[in-house]
């Protein structure tokens, strides 16, 4: 399970850090924050108070077909029973994938690499 990302600000030095931790975990001191972030405390007292900031959540947006193709993904769109259009087909791939015809399957191995 992925942990949520939280952003904190140290009241003493004004530094902001992002860390991952469980929802019930409360970070209140600079030293603890630095330990979670994997950074040194520097000249700031480890007991300096920190506050959790409110920040926008990370959102995932659908990618365009072109972006998906450039990222190495394959997108198949159903066109008929057993027929899918490979809208991200490369020059080496068939444009249409047809059930029962393995030669029309996308080249997944070629996209992933060896």
PDB file of N, CA and C in Angstrom:
ATOM      1  N   UNK A   1       0.843  -1.180   0.000  1.00  0.00           N
ATOM      2  CA  UNK A   1       0.000   0.000   0.000  1.00  0.00           C
ATOM      3  C   UNK A   1       0.890   1.246   0.000  1.00  0.00           C
ATOM      4  N   UNK A   2       0.580   2.204  -0.826  1.00  0.00           N
ATOM      5  CA  UNK A   2       1.368   3.432  -0.917  1.00  0.00           C
ATOM      6  C   UNK A   2       1.015   4.369   0.233  1.00  0.00           C
ATOM      7  N   UNK A   3       2.034   5.023   0.743  1.00  0.00           N
ATOM      8  CA  UNK A   3       1.826   5.989   1.817  1.00  0.00           C
ATOM      9  C   UNK A   3       1.553   7.362   1.222  1.00  0.00           C
ATOM     10  N   UNK A   4       0.720   8.183   1.884  1.00  0.00           N
ATOM     11  CA  UNK A   4       0.471   9.530   1.386  1.00  0.00           C
ATOM     12  C   UNK A   4       1.684  10.437   1.613  1.00  0.00           C
ATOM     13  N   UNK A   5       1.785  11.453   0.781  1.00  0.00           N
ATOM     14  CA  UNK A   5       2.852  12.446   0.891  1.00  0.00           C
ATOM     15  C   UNK A   5       2.320  13.654   1.652  1.00  0.00           C
ATOM     16  N   UNK A   6       3.116  14.125   2.617  1.00  0.00           N
ATOM     17  CA  UNK A   6       2.750  15.308   3.397  1.00  0.00           C
ATOM     18  C   UNK A   6       3.858  16.339   3.287  1.00  0.00           C
ATOM     19  N   UNK A   7       3.474  17.594   3.337  1.00  0.00           N
ATOM     20  CA  UNK A   7       4.433  18.692   3.290  1.00  0.00           C
ATOM     21  C   UNK A   7       4.431  19.399   4.641  1.00  0.00           C
ATOM     22  N   UNK A   8       5.628  19.635   5.164  1.00  0.00           N
ATOM     23  CA  UNK A   8       5.798  20.286   6.463  1.00  0.00           C
ATOM     24  C   UNK A   8       6.691  21.502   6.320  1.00  0.00           C
ATOM     25  N   UNK A   9       6.513  22.451   7.242  1.00  0.00           N
ATOM     26  CA  UNK A   9       7.342  23.655   7.300  1.00  0.00           C
ATOM     27  C   UNK A   9       7.849  23.810   8.721  1.00  0.00           C
ATOM     28  N   UNK A  10       9.148  24.083   8.828  1.00  0.00           N
ATOM     29  CA  UNK A  10       9.757  24.313  10.132  1.00  0.00           C
ATOM     30  C   UNK A  10       9.574  25.783  10.502  1.00  0.00           C
ATOM     31  N   UNK A  11       9.036  26.032  11.704  1.00  0.00           N
ATOM     32  CA  UNK A  11       8.787  27.401  12.160  1.00  0.00           C
ATOM     33  C   UNK A  11      10.089  28.150  12.407  1.00  0.00           C
ATOM     34  N   UNK A  12      11.151  27.440  12.783  1.00  0.00           N
ATOM     35  CA  UNK A  12      12.414  28.088  13.130  1.00  0.00           C
ATOM     36  C   UNK A  12      13.239  28.504  11.916  1.00  0.00           C
ATOM     37  N   UNK A  13      13.300  27.645  10.894  1.00  0.00           N
ATOM     38  CA  UNK A  13      14.160  27.960   9.749  1.00  0.00           C
ATOM     39  C   UNK A  13      13.395  28.215   8.439  1.00  0.00           C
ATOM     40  N   UNK A  14      12.092  27.986   8.428  1.00  0.00           N
ATOM     41  CA  UNK A  14      11.273  28.248   7.245  1.00  0.00           C
ATOM     42  C   UNK A  14      11.403  27.218   6.145  1.00  0.00           C
ATOM     43  N   UNK A  15      12.157  26.154   6.360  1.00  0.00           N
ATOM     44  CA  UNK A  15      12.364  25.131   5.344  1.00  0.00           C
ATOM     45  C   UNK A  15      11.125  24.237   5.240  1.00  0.00           C
ATOM     46  N   UNK A  16      10.755  23.893   4.001  1.00  0.00           N
ATOM     47  CA  UNK A  16       9.630  22.988   3.758  1.00  0.00           C
ATOM     48  C   UNK A  16      10.176  21.665   3.226  1.00  0.00           C
ATOM     49  N   UNK A  17       9.632  20.575   3.736  1.00  0.00           N
ATOM     50  CA  UNK A  17      10.028  19.239   3.304  1.00  0.00           C
ATOM     51  C   UNK A  17       8.801  18.390   3.042  1.00  0.00           C
ATOM     52  N   UNK A  18       8.903  17.491   2.046  1.00  0.00           N
ATOM     53  CA  UNK A  18       7.859  16.513   1.775  1.00  0.00           C
ATOM     54  C   UNK A  18       8.319  15.171   2.309  1.00  0.00           C
ATOM     55  N   UNK A  19       7.420  14.456   2.979  1.00  0.00           N
ATOM     56  CA  UNK A  19       7.729  13.130   3.506  1.00  0.00           C
ATOM     57  C   UNK A  19       6.542  12.203   3.304  1.00  0.00           C
ATOM     58  N   UNK A  20       6.819  10.912   3.332  1.00  0.00           N
ATOM     59  CA  UNK A  20       5.777   9.895   3.262  1.00  0.00           C
ATOM     60  C   UNK A  20       5.609   9.300   4.644  1.00  0.00           C
ATOM     61  N   UNK A  21       4.364   9.161   5.083  1.00  0.00           N
ATOM     62  CA  UNK A  21       4.087   8.455   6.326  1.00  0.00           C
ATOM     63  C   UNK A  21       2.603   8.122   6.398  1.00  0.00           C
ATOM     64  N   UNK A  22       2.254   7.240   7.323  1.00  0.00           N
ATOM     65  CA  UNK A  22       0.860   6.830   7.494  1.00  0.00           C
ATOM     66  C   UNK A  22      -0.021   7.987   7.923  1.00  0.00           C
ATOM     67  N   UNK A  23      -1.306   7.861   7.697  1.00  0.00           N
ATOM     68  CA  UNK A  23      -2.250   8.934   7.990  1.00  0.00           C
ATOM     69  C   UNK A  23      -2.335   9.255   9.480  1.00  0.00           C
ATOM     70  N   UNK A  24      -2.127   8.282  10.332  1.00  0.00           N
ATOM     71  CA  UNK A  24      -2.240   8.502  11.783  1.00  0.00           C
ATOM     72  C   UNK A  24      -0.947   8.979  12.424  1.00  0.00           C
ATOM     73  N   UNK A  25       0.121   9.034  11.676  1.00  0.00           N
ATOM     74  CA  UNK A  25       1.417   9.463  12.216  1.00  0.00           C
ATOM     75  C   UNK A  25       1.434  10.987  12.338  1.00  0.00           C
ATOM     76  N   UNK A  26       1.854  11.489  13.470  1.00  0.00           N
ATOM     77  CA  UNK A  26       1.941  12.938  13.703  1.00  0.00           C
ATOM     78  C   UNK A  26       3.400  13.340  13.825  1.00  0.00           C
ATOM     79  N   UNK A  27       3.845  14.234  12.969  1.00  0.00           N
ATOM     80  CA  UNK A  27       5.211  14.752  13.017  1.00  0.00           C
ATOM     81  C   UNK A  27       5.130  16.149  13.616  1.00  0.00           C
ATOM     82  N   UNK A  28       5.876  16.379  14.700  1.00  0.00           N
ATOM     83  CA  UNK A  28       5.797  17.670  15.388  1.00  0.00           C
ATOM     84  C   UNK A  28       7.153  18.355  15.546  1.00  0.00           C
ATOM     85  N   UNK A  29       8.255  17.609  15.341  1.00  0.00           N
ATOM     86  CA  UNK A  29       9.588  18.173  15.576  1.00  0.00           C
ATOM     87  C   UNK A  29      10.448  18.088  14.317  1.00  0.00           C
ATOM     88  N   UNK A  30      11.348  19.060  14.186  1.00  0.00           N
ATOM     89  CA  UNK A  30      12.265  19.149  13.058  1.00  0.00           C
ATOM     90  C   UNK A  30      13.131  17.890  12.925  1.00  0.00           C
ATOM     91  N   UNK A  31      13.647  17.388  14.023  1.00  0.00           N
ATOM     92  CA  UNK A  31      14.497  16.202  13.982  1.00  0.00           C
ATOM     93  C   UNK A  31      13.775  14.995  13.410  1.00  0.00           C
ATOM     94  N   UNK A  32      12.543  14.788  13.822  1.00  0.00           N
ATOM     95  CA  UNK A  32      11.756  13.672  13.318  1.00  0.00           C
ATOM     96  C   UNK A  32      11.456  13.843  11.831  1.00  0.00           C
ATOM     97  N   UNK A  33      11.151  15.078  11.433  1.00  0.00           N
ATOM     98  CA  UNK A  33      10.871  15.368  10.026  1.00  0.00           C
ATOM     99  C   UNK A  33      12.101  15.082   9.169  1.00  0.00           C
ATOM    100  N   UNK A  34      13.258  15.549   9.630  1.00  0.00           N
ATOM    101  CA  UNK A  34      14.495  15.327   8.877  1.00  0.00           C
ATOM    102  C   UNK A  34      14.811  13.843   8.763  1.00  0.00           C
ATOM    103  N   UNK A  35      14.556  13.100   9.820  1.00  0.00           N
ATOM    104  CA  UNK A  35      14.800  11.660   9.796  1.00  0.00           C
ATOM    105  C   UNK A  35      13.914  10.985   8.751  1.00  0.00           C
ATOM    106  N   UNK A  36      12.640  11.356   8.714  1.00  0.00           N
ATOM    107  CA  UNK A  36      11.715  10.788   7.719  1.00  0.00           C
ATOM    108  C   UNK A  36      12.124  11.163   6.302  1.00  0.00           C
ATOM    109  N   UNK A  37      12.615  12.401   6.135  1.00  0.00           N
ATOM    110  CA  UNK A  37      12.997  12.888   4.804  1.00  0.00           C
ATOM    111  C   UNK A  37      14.388  12.425   4.400  1.00  0.00           C
ATOM    112  N   UNK A  38      15.160  11.918   5.355  1.00  0.00           N
ATOM    113  CA  UNK A  38      16.515  11.472   5.047  1.00  0.00           C
ATOM    114  C   UNK A  38      17.486  12.609   4.807  1.00  0.00           C
ATOM    115  N   UNK A  39      17.287  13.729   5.532  1.00  0.00           N
ATOM    116  CA  UNK A  39      18.186  14.884   5.386  1.00  0.00           C
ATOM    117  C   UNK A  39      18.747  15.248   6.766  1.00  0.00           C
ATOM    118  N   UNK A  40      19.909  15.907   6.799  1.00  0.00           N
ATOM    119  CA  UNK A  40      20.468  16.308   8.088  1.00  0.00           C
ATOM    120  C   UNK A  40      19.683  17.469   8.694  1.00  0.00           C
ATOM    121  N   UNK A  41      19.715  17.583  10.027  1.00  0.00           N
ATOM    122  CA  UNK A  41      18.997  18.666  10.703  1.00  0.00           C
ATOM    123  C   UNK A  41      19.696  20.004  10.541  1.00  0.00           C
ATOM    124  N   UNK A  42      20.970  19.963  10.195  1.00  0.00           N
ATOM    125  CA  UNK A  42      21.717  21.209  10.036  1.00  0.00           C
ATOM    126  C   UNK A  42      21.863  21.924  11.361  1.00  0.00           C
ATOM    127  N   UNK A  43      21.826  23.231  11.334  1.00  0.00           N
ATOM    128  CA  UNK A  43      22.012  24.035  12.548  1.00  0.00           C
ATOM    129  C   UNK A  43      20.709  24.240  13.322  1.00  0.00           C
ATOM    130  N   UNK A  44      19.594  23.776  12.783  1.00  0.00           N
ATOM    131  CA  UNK A  44      18.297  23.923  13.443  1.00  0.00           C
ATOM    132  C   UNK A  44      18.155  22.885  14.550  1.00  0.00           C
ATOM    133  N   UNK A  45      17.619  23.306  15.674  1.00  0.00           N
ATOM    134  CA  UNK A  45      17.395  22.403  16.807  1.00  0.00           C
ATOM    135  C   UNK A  45      16.468  21.270  16.400  1.00  0.00           C
ATOM    136  N   UNK A  46      16.812  20.019  16.737  1.00  0.00           N
ATOM    137  CA  UNK A  46      15.924  18.895  16.431  1.00  0.00           C
ATOM    138  C   UNK A  46      14.563  19.025  17.104  1.00  0.00           C
ATOM    139  N   UNK A  47      14.471  19.841  18.156  1.00  0.00           N
ATOM    140  CA  UNK A  47      13.197  20.025  18.862  1.00  0.00           C
ATOM    141  C   UNK A  47      12.360  21.177  18.309  1.00  0.00           C
ATOM    142  N   UNK A  48      12.837  21.854  17.263  1.00  0.00           N
ATOM    143  CA  UNK A  48      12.085  22.967  16.676  1.00  0.00           C
ATOM    144  C   UNK A  48      10.742  22.443  16.161  1.00  0.00           C
ATOM    145  N   UNK A  49       9.662  23.186  16.389  1.00  0.00           N
ATOM    146  CA  UNK A  49       8.338  22.723  15.944  1.00  0.00           C
ATOM    147  C   UNK A  49       8.167  22.811  14.429  1.00  0.00           C
ATOM    148  N   UNK A  50       7.387  21.877  13.913  1.00  0.00           N
ATOM    149  CA  UNK A  50       7.033  21.896  12.488  1.00  0.00           C
ATOM    150  C   UNK A  50       5.517  21.841  12.369  1.00  0.00           C
ATOM    151  N   UNK A  51       5.011  22.357  11.259  1.00  0.00           N
ATOM    152  CA  UNK A  51       3.572  22.308  11.019  1.00  0.00           C
ATOM    153  C   UNK A  51       3.305  21.644   9.678  1.00  0.00           C
ATOM    154  N   UNK A  52       2.259  20.842   9.628  1.00  0.00           N
ATOM    155  CA  UNK A  52       1.874  20.214   8.374  1.00  0.00           C
ATOM    156  C   UNK A  52       1.100  21.228   7.554  1.00  0.00           C
ATOM    157  N   UNK A  53       1.443  21.333   6.285  1.00  0.00           N
ATOM    158  CA  UNK A  53       0.801  22.281   5.381  1.00  0.00           C
ATOM    159  C   UNK A  53      -0.312  21.600   4.599  1.00  0.00           C
ATOM    160  N   UNK A  54      -1.257  22.374   4.180  1.00  0.00           N
ATOM    161  CA  UNK A  54      -2.318  21.868   3.321  1.00  0.00           C
ATOM    162  C   UNK A  54      -1.837  22.030   1.893  1.00  0.00           C
ATOM    163  N   UNK A  55      -1.863  20.952   1.136  1.00  0.00           N
ATOM    164  CA  UNK A  55      -1.411  21.020  -0.248  1.00  0.00           C
ATOM    165  C   UNK A  55      -2.384  20.244  -1.128  1.00  0.00           C
ATOM    166  N   UNK A  56      -2.356  20.563  -2.396  1.00  0.00           N
ATOM    167  CA  UNK A  56      -3.246  19.909  -3.352  1.00  0.00           C
ATOM    168  C   UNK A  56      -2.819  18.458  -3.541  1.00  0.00           C
ATOM    169  N   UNK A  57      -3.768  17.553  -3.664  1.00  0.00           N
ATOM    170  CA  UNK A  57      -3.412  16.150  -3.888  1.00  0.00           C
ATOM    171  C   UNK A  57      -2.882  15.950  -5.304  1.00  0.00           C
ATOM    172  N   UNK A  58      -2.062  14.932  -5.463  1.00  0.00           N
ATOM    173  CA  UNK A  58      -1.587  14.591  -6.792  1.00  0.00           C
ATOM    174  C   UNK A  58      -2.706  13.924  -7.567  1.00  0.00           C
ATOM    175  N   UNK A  59      -2.967  14.390  -8.763  1.00  0.00           N
ATOM    176  CA  UNK A  59      -4.048  13.843  -9.583  1.00  0.00           C
ATOM    177  C   UNK A  59      -3.475  13.245 -10.856  1.00  0.00           C
ATOM    178  N   UNK A  60      -4.043  12.154 -11.278  1.00  0.00           N
ATOM    179  CA  UNK A  60      -3.633  11.520 -12.524  1.00  0.00           C
ATOM    180  C   UNK A  60      -4.644  11.868 -13.613  1.00  0.00           C
ATOM    181  N   UNK A  61      -4.140  12.283 -14.744  1.00  0.00           N
ATOM    182  CA  UNK A  61      -5.005  12.622 -15.865  1.00  0.00           C
ATOM    183  C   UNK A  61      -4.722  11.673 -17.019  1.00  0.00           C
ATOM    184  N   UNK A  62      -5.750  11.309 -17.765  1.00  0.00           N
ATOM    185  CA  UNK A  62      -5.507  10.443 -18.922  1.00  0.00           C
ATOM    186  C   UNK A  62      -4.522  11.102 -19.883  1.00  0.00           C
ATOM    187  N   UNK A  63      -3.683  10.306 -20.469  1.00  0.00           N
ATOM    188  CA  UNK A  63      -2.704  10.797 -21.435  1.00  0.00           C
ATOM    189  C   UNK A  63      -3.301  10.715 -22.835  1.00  0.00           C
ATOM    190  N   UNK A  64      -2.812  11.556 -23.720  1.00  0.00           N
ATOM    191  CA  UNK A  64      -3.249  11.466 -25.109  1.00  0.00           C
ATOM    192  C   UNK A  64      -2.664  10.206 -25.730  1.00  0.00           C
ATOM    193  N   UNK A  65      -3.227   9.794 -26.841  1.00  0.00           N
ATOM    194  CA  UNK A  65      -2.721   8.614 -27.529  1.00  0.00           C
ATOM    195  C   UNK A  65      -1.257   8.803 -27.903  1.00  0.00           C
ATOM    196  N   UNK A  66      -0.911   9.977 -28.366  1.00  0.00           N
ATOM    197  CA  UNK A  66       0.478  10.256 -28.739  1.00  0.00           C
ATOM    198  C   UNK A  66       1.413  10.151 -27.536  1.00  0.00           C
ATOM    199  N   UNK A  67       1.001  10.708 -26.387  1.00  0.00           N
ATOM    200  CA  UNK A  67       1.819  10.619 -25.178  1.00  0.00           C
ATOM    201  C   UNK A  67       1.967   9.170 -24.726  1.00  0.00           C
ATOM    202  N   UNK A  68       0.878   8.401 -24.784  1.00  0.00           N
ATOM    203  CA  UNK A  68       0.941   6.991 -24.406  1.00  0.00           C
ATOM    204  C   UNK A  68       1.926   6.239 -25.293  1.00  0.00           C
ATOM    205  N   UNK A  69       1.872   6.491 -26.590  1.00  0.00           N
ATOM    206  CA  UNK A  69       2.773   5.830 -27.539  1.00  0.00           C
ATOM    207  C   UNK A  69       4.215   6.200 -27.235  1.00  0.00           C
ATOM    208  N   UNK A  70       4.480   7.481 -26.986  1.00  0.00           N
ATOM    209  CA  UNK A  70       5.841   7.926 -26.686  1.00  0.00           C
ATOM    210  C   UNK A  70       6.363   7.348 -25.375  1.00  0.00           C
ATOM    211  N   UNK A  71       5.451   7.033 -24.443  1.00  0.00           N
ATOM    212  CA  UNK A  71       5.842   6.453 -23.156  1.00  0.00           C
ATOM    213  C   UNK A  71       5.978   4.933 -23.233  1.00  0.00           C
ATOM    214  N   UNK A  72       5.687   4.344 -24.402  1.00  0.00           N
ATOM    215  CA  UNK A  72       5.838   2.905 -24.584  1.00  0.00           C
ATOM    216  C   UNK A  72       4.601   2.091 -24.266  1.00  0.00           C
ATOM    217  N   UNK A  73       3.466   2.751 -24.091  1.00  0.00           N
ATOM    218  CA  UNK A  73       2.226   2.036 -23.794  1.00  0.00           C
ATOM    219  C   UNK A  73       1.523   1.634 -25.082  1.00  0.00           C
ATOM    220  N   UNK A  74       0.654   0.628 -24.959  1.00  0.00           N
ATOM    221  CA  UNK A  74      -0.187   0.190 -26.064  1.00  0.00           C
ATOM    222  C   UNK A  74      -1.630   0.475 -25.691  1.00  0.00           C
ATOM    223  N   UNK A  75      -2.366   1.098 -26.610  1.00  0.00           N
ATOM    224  CA  UNK A  75      -3.785   1.380 -26.380  1.00  0.00           C
ATOM    225  C   UNK A  75      -4.589   0.704 -27.478  1.00  0.00           C
ATOM    226  N   UNK A  76      -5.456  -0.206 -27.063  1.00  0.00           N
ATOM    227  CA  UNK A  76      -6.320  -0.906 -28.004  1.00  0.00           C
ATOM    228  C   UNK A  76      -7.748  -0.406 -27.851  1.00  0.00           C
ATOM    229  N   UNK A  77      -8.399  -0.118 -28.981  1.00  0.00           N
ATOM    230  CA  UNK A  77      -9.778   0.369 -28.983  1.00  0.00           C
ATOM    231  C   UNK A  77     -10.633  -0.657 -29.711  1.00  0.00           C
ATOM    232  N   UNK A  78     -11.687  -1.145 -29.016  1.00  0.00           N
ATOM    233  CA  UNK A  78     -12.550  -2.162 -29.613  1.00  0.00           C
ATOM    234  C   UNK A  78     -13.297  -1.587 -30.808  1.00  0.00           C
ATOM    235  N   UNK A  79     -13.207  -2.305 -31.946  1.00  0.00           N
ATOM    236  CA  UNK A  79     -13.879  -1.861 -33.163  1.00  0.00           C
ATOM    237  C   UNK A  79     -14.999  -2.806 -33.576  1.00  0.00           C
ATOM    238  N   UNK A  80     -14.877  -4.085 -33.192  1.00  0.00           N
ATOM    239  CA  UNK A  80     -15.880  -5.092 -33.537  1.00  0.00           C
ATOM    240  C   UNK A  80     -15.626  -6.297 -32.638  1.00  0.00           C
ATOM    241  N   UNK A  81     -16.454  -7.311 -32.723  1.00  0.00           N
ATOM    242  CA  UNK A  81     -16.252  -8.508 -31.918  1.00  0.00           C
ATOM    243  C   UNK A  81     -14.915  -9.149 -32.303  1.00  0.00           C
ATOM    244  N   UNK A  82     -13.989  -9.199 -31.351  1.00  0.00           N
ATOM    245  CA  UNK A  82     -12.677  -9.793 -31.600  1.00  0.00           C
ATOM    246  C   UNK A  82     -11.729  -8.936 -32.406  1.00  0.00           C
ATOM    247  N   UNK A  83     -12.094  -7.693 -32.678  1.00  0.00           N
ATOM    248  CA  UNK A  83     -11.235  -6.805 -33.461  1.00  0.00           C
ATOM    249  C   UNK A  83     -10.953  -5.529 -32.657  1.00  0.00           C
ATOM    250  N   UNK A  84      -9.668  -5.231 -32.493  1.00  0.00           N
ATOM    251  CA  UNK A  84      -9.242  -4.043 -31.756  1.00  0.00           C
ATOM    252  C   UNK A  84      -8.266  -3.255 -32.601  1.00  0.00           C
ATOM    253  N   UNK A  85      -8.427  -1.939 -32.601  1.00  0.00           N
ATOM    254  CA  UNK A  85      -7.485  -1.078 -33.301  1.00  0.00           C
ATOM    255  C   UNK A  85      -6.375  -0.681 -32.332  1.00  0.00           C
ATOM    256  N   UNK A  86      -5.135  -0.906 -32.748  1.00  0.00           N
ATOM    257  CA  UNK A  86      -3.978  -0.500 -31.956  1.00  0.00           C
ATOM    258  C   UNK A  86      -3.668   0.944 -32.348  1.00  0.00           C
ATOM    259  N   UNK A  87      -4.232   1.896 -31.604  1.00  0.00           N
ATOM    260  CA  UNK A  87      -4.081   3.310 -31.952  1.00  0.00           C
ATOM    261  C   UNK A  87      -2.688   3.842 -31.608  1.00  0.00           C
ATOM    262  N   UNK A  88      -1.869   3.019 -30.967  1.00  0.00           N
ATOM    263  CA  UNK A  88      -0.488   3.395 -30.643  1.00  0.00           C
ATOM    264  C   UNK A  88       0.501   2.531 -31.420  1.00  0.00           C
ATOM    265  N   UNK A  89       0.050   1.903 -32.503  1.00  0.00           N
ATOM    266  CA  UNK A  89       0.893   0.982 -33.266  1.00  0.00           C
ATOM    267  C   UNK A  89       2.142   1.668 -33.797  1.00  0.00           C
ATOM    268  N   UNK A  90       3.239   0.932 -33.720  1.00  0.00           N
ATOM    269  CA  UNK A  90       4.486   1.401 -34.325  1.00  0.00           C
ATOM    270  C   UNK A  90       4.527   0.904 -35.765  1.00  0.00           C
ATOM    271  N   UNK A  91       5.559   1.281 -36.519  1.00  0.00           N
ATOM    272  CA  UNK A  91       5.692   0.848 -37.908  1.00  0.00           C
ATOM    273  C   UNK A  91       5.826  -0.672 -38.021  1.00  0.00           C
ATOM    274  N   UNK A  92       6.267  -1.332 -36.930  1.00  0.00           N
ATOM    275  CA  UNK A  92       6.491  -2.777 -36.938  1.00  0.00           C
ATOM    276  C   UNK A  92       5.257  -3.569 -36.499  1.00  0.00           C
ATOM    277  N   UNK A  93       4.174  -2.890 -36.127  1.00  0.00           N
ATOM    278  CA  UNK A  93       2.991  -3.558 -35.598  1.00  0.00           C
ATOM    279  C   UNK A  93       1.796  -3.418 -36.535  1.00  0.00           C
ATOM    280  N   UNK A  94       0.904  -4.409 -36.468  1.00  0.00           N
ATOM    281  CA  UNK A  94      -0.334  -4.343 -37.233  1.00  0.00           C
ATOM    282  C   UNK A  94      -1.241  -3.283 -36.612  1.00  0.00           C
ATOM    283  N   UNK A  95      -1.982  -2.586 -37.438  1.00  0.00           N
ATOM    284  CA  UNK A  95      -2.896  -1.557 -36.946  1.00  0.00           C
ATOM    285  C   UNK A  95      -4.097  -2.179 -36.244  1.00  0.00           C
ATOM    286  N   UNK A  96      -4.514  -3.380 -36.698  1.00  0.00           N
ATOM    287  CA  UNK A  96      -5.668  -4.044 -36.103  1.00  0.00           C
ATOM    288  C   UNK A  96      -5.259  -5.385 -35.520  1.00  0.00           C
ATOM    289  N   UNK A  97      -5.734  -5.673 -34.323  1.00  0.00           N
ATOM    290  CA  UNK A  97      -5.516  -6.956 -33.659  1.00  0.00           C
ATOM    291  C   UNK A  97      -6.801  -7.753 -33.815  1.00  0.00           C
ATOM    292  N   UNK A  98      -6.659  -8.961 -34.341  1.00  0.00           N
ATOM    293  CA  UNK A  98      -7.828  -9.794 -34.622  1.00  0.00           C
ATOM    294  C   UNK A  98      -7.704 -11.088 -33.834  1.00  0.00           C
ATOM    295  N   UNK A  99      -8.776 -11.462 -33.134  1.00  0.00           N
ATOM    296  CA  UNK A  99      -8.788 -12.702 -32.364  1.00  0.00           C
ATOM    297  C   UNK A  99      -8.473 -13.877 -33.270  1.00  0.00           C
ATOM    298  N   UNK A 100      -7.599 -14.763 -32.796  1.00  0.00           N
ATOM    299  CA  UNK A 100      -7.233 -15.949 -33.570  1.00  0.00           C
ATOM    300  C   UNK A 100      -6.117 -15.719 -34.566  1.00  0.00           C
ATOM    301  N   UNK A 101      -5.608 -14.515 -34.654  1.00  0.00           N
ATOM    302  CA  UNK A 101      -4.503 -14.226 -35.577  1.00  0.00           C
ATOM    303  C   UNK A 101      -3.336 -13.644 -34.768  1.00  0.00           C
ATOM    304  N   UNK A 102      -2.469 -14.518 -34.241  1.00  0.00           N
ATOM    305  CA  UNK A 102      -1.384 -14.051 -33.376  1.00  0.00           C
ATOM    306  C   UNK A 102      -0.428 -13.069 -34.052  1.00  0.00           C
ATOM    307  N   UNK A 103      -0.315 -13.138 -35.360  1.00  0.00           N
ATOM    308  CA  UNK A 103       0.589 -12.214 -36.075  1.00  0.00           C
ATOM    309  C   UNK A 103       0.113 -10.760 -35.995  1.00  0.00           C
ATOM    310  N   UNK A 104      -1.149 -10.550 -35.579  1.00  0.00           N
ATOM    311  CA  UNK A 104      -1.665  -9.176 -35.466  1.00  0.00           C
ATOM    312  C   UNK A 104      -1.531  -8.612 -34.054  1.00  0.00           C
ATOM    313  N   UNK A 105      -1.015  -9.431 -33.116  1.00  0.00           N
ATOM    314  CA  UNK A 105      -0.874  -8.973 -31.726  1.00  0.00           C
ATOM    315  C   UNK A 105       0.181  -7.874 -31.624  1.00  0.00           C
ATOM    316  N   UNK A 106      -0.016  -6.910 -30.716  1.00  0.00           N
ATOM    317  CA  UNK A 106       0.993  -5.867 -30.498  1.00  0.00           C
ATOM    318  C   UNK A 106       2.321  -6.479 -30.035  1.00  0.00           C
ATOM    319  N   UNK A 107       3.401  -5.806 -30.341  1.00  0.00           N
ATOM    320  CA  UNK A 107       4.744  -6.266 -29.967  1.00  0.00           C
ATOM    321  C   UNK A 107       5.074  -5.782 -28.553  1.00  0.00           C
ATOM    322  N   UNK A 108       4.467  -6.421 -27.539  1.00  0.00           N
ATOM    323  CA  UNK A 108       4.676  -6.000 -26.146  1.00  0.00           C
ATOM    324  C   UNK A 108       6.129  -6.164 -25.737  1.00  0.00           C
ATOM    325  N   UNK A 109       6.739  -7.261 -26.127  1.00  0.00           N
ATOM    326  CA  UNK A 109       8.126  -7.523 -25.753  1.00  0.00           C
ATOM    327  C   UNK A 109       9.053  -6.450 -26.341  1.00  0.00           C
ATOM    328  N   UNK A 110       8.808  -6.047 -27.570  1.00  0.00           N
ATOM    329  CA  UNK A 110       9.626  -5.014 -28.202  1.00  0.00           C
ATOM    330  C   UNK A 110       9.483  -3.662 -27.521  1.00  0.00           C
ATOM    331  N   UNK A 111       8.307  -3.370 -26.960  1.00  0.00           N
ATOM    332  CA  UNK A 111       8.103  -2.101 -26.261  1.00  0.00           C
ATOM    333  C   UNK A 111       8.774  -2.101 -24.901  1.00  0.00           C
ATOM    334  N   UNK A 112       8.787  -3.258 -24.244  1.00  0.00           N
ATOM    335  CA  UNK A 112       9.380  -3.358 -22.916  1.00  0.00           C
ATOM    336  C   UNK A 112      10.884  -3.487 -22.997  1.00  0.00           C
ATOM    337  N   UNK A 113      11.370  -4.190 -23.989  1.00  0.00           N
ATOM    338  CA  UNK A 113      12.809  -4.424 -24.130  1.00  0.00           C
ATOM    339  C   UNK A 113      13.179  -5.761 -23.510  1.00  0.00           C
ATOM    340  N   UNK A 114      14.389  -6.143 -23.722  1.00  0.00           N
ATOM    341  CA  UNK A 114      14.857  -7.442 -23.204  1.00  0.00           C
ATOM    342  C   UNK A 114      15.302  -7.355 -21.786  1.00  0.00           C
TER     343      UNK A 114
END
